[in-house]
Coordinates of C-alpha atoms in Angstrom, one line a residue:
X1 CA 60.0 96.1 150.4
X2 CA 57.0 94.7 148.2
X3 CA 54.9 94.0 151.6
X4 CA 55.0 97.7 152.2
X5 CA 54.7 98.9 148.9
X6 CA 51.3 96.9 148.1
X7 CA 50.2 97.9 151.3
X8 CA 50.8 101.2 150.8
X9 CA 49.7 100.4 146.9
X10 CA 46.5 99.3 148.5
X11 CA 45.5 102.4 150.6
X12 CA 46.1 104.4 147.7
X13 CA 43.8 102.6 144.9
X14 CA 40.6 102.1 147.6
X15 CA 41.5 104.9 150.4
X16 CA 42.2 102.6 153.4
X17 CA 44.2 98.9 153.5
X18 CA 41.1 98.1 156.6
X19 CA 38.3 97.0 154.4
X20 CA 36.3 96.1 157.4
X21 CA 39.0 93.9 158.2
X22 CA 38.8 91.9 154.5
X23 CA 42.0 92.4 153.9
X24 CA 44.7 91.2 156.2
X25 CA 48.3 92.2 154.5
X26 CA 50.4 91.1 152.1
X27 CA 52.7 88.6 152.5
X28 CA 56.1 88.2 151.0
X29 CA 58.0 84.9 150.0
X30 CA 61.3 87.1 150.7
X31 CA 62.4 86.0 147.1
X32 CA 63.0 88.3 144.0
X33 CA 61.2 87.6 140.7
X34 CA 65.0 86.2 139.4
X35 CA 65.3 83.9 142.2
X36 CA 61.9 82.4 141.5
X37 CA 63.9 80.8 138.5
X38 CA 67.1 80.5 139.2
X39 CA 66.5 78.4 143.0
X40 CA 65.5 74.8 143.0
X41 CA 61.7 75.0 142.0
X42 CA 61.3 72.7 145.5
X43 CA 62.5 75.8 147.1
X44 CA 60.3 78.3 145.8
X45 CA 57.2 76.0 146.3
X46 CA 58.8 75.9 150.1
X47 CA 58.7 79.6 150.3
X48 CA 55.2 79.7 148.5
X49 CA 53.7 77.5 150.7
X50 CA 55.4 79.4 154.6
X51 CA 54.1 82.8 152.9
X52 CA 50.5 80.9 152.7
X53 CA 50.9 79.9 155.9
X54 CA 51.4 83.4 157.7
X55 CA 48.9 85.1 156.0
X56 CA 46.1 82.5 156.5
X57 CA 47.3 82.3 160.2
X58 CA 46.4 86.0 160.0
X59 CA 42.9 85.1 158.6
X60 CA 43.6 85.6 154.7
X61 CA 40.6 83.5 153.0
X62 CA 41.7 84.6 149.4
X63 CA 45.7 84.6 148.8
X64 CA 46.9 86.4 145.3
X65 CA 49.5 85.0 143.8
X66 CA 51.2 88.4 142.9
X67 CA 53.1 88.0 140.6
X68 CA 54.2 86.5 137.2
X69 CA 57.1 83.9 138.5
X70 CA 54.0 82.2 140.5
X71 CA 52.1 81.6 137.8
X72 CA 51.1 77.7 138.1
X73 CA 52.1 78.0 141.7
X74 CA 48.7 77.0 143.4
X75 CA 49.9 73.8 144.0
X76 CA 52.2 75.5 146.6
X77 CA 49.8 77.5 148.4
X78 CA 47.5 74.8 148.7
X79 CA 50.4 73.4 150.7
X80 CA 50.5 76.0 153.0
X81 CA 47.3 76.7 153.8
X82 CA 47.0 74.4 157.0
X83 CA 43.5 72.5 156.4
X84 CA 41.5 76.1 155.8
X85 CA 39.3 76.8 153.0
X86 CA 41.1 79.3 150.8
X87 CA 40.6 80.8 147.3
X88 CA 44.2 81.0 145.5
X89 CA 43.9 83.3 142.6
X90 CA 46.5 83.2 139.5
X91 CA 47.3 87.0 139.6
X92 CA 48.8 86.3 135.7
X93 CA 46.0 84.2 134.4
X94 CA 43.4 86.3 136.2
X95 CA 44.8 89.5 134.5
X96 CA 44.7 87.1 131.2
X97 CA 41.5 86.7 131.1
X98 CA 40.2 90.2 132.0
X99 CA 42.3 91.2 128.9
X100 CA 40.8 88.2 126.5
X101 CA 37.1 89.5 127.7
X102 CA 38.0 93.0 127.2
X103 CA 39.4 92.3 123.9
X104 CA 36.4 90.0 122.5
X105 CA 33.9 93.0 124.2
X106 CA 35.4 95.1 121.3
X107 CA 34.8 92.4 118.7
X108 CA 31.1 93.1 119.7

């Protein structure tokens, strides 16, 4: 479901999914947000790290960790990403941040 729906998410937001071939999908773990916590965290790390794969084989050079019960998680992707250069970003701290920097631009 999610790979669809961010996909489709995706189109939406910027008008096309191609960006001149920048983005290459969105990749799934196949897990729910409960079963990132209730599974054996060497499990999820597993799944983190076969997702990385498949979407660098597909030429991802950035890979979002999207969502909350992968925050910390980079670890796992780093795993996965078969000797290329990749940038993992912390979907949670990244929105974190923007927030704290939107919040302090007020206090200005």
């Amino acid at each position: 479901y999610w790979e669809a729906a961010l996909t489709a998410g995706v189109k939406r937001i910027f008008g096309s999914a191609d960006f001149s071939g920048k983005f290459v999908g969105v990749q799934s773990t196949g897990m729910s947000a409960a079963e990132l916590h209730e599974v054996s965290q060497d499990v999820v790390a597993d799944r983190i790290a076969v997702a990385t794969s498949q979407i660098v084989a597909r030429g991802a050079r950035t890979v979002i960790l999207g969502c909350a019960g992968m925050s910390g998680m980079e670890d796992a992707a780093r795993r996965g990403r078969s000797g290329v250069d990749i940038r993992i970003i912390d979907a949670t701290r990244s929105g974190v941040t923007t927030l704290e920097g939107l919040v302090r631009a007020q206090r200005l």
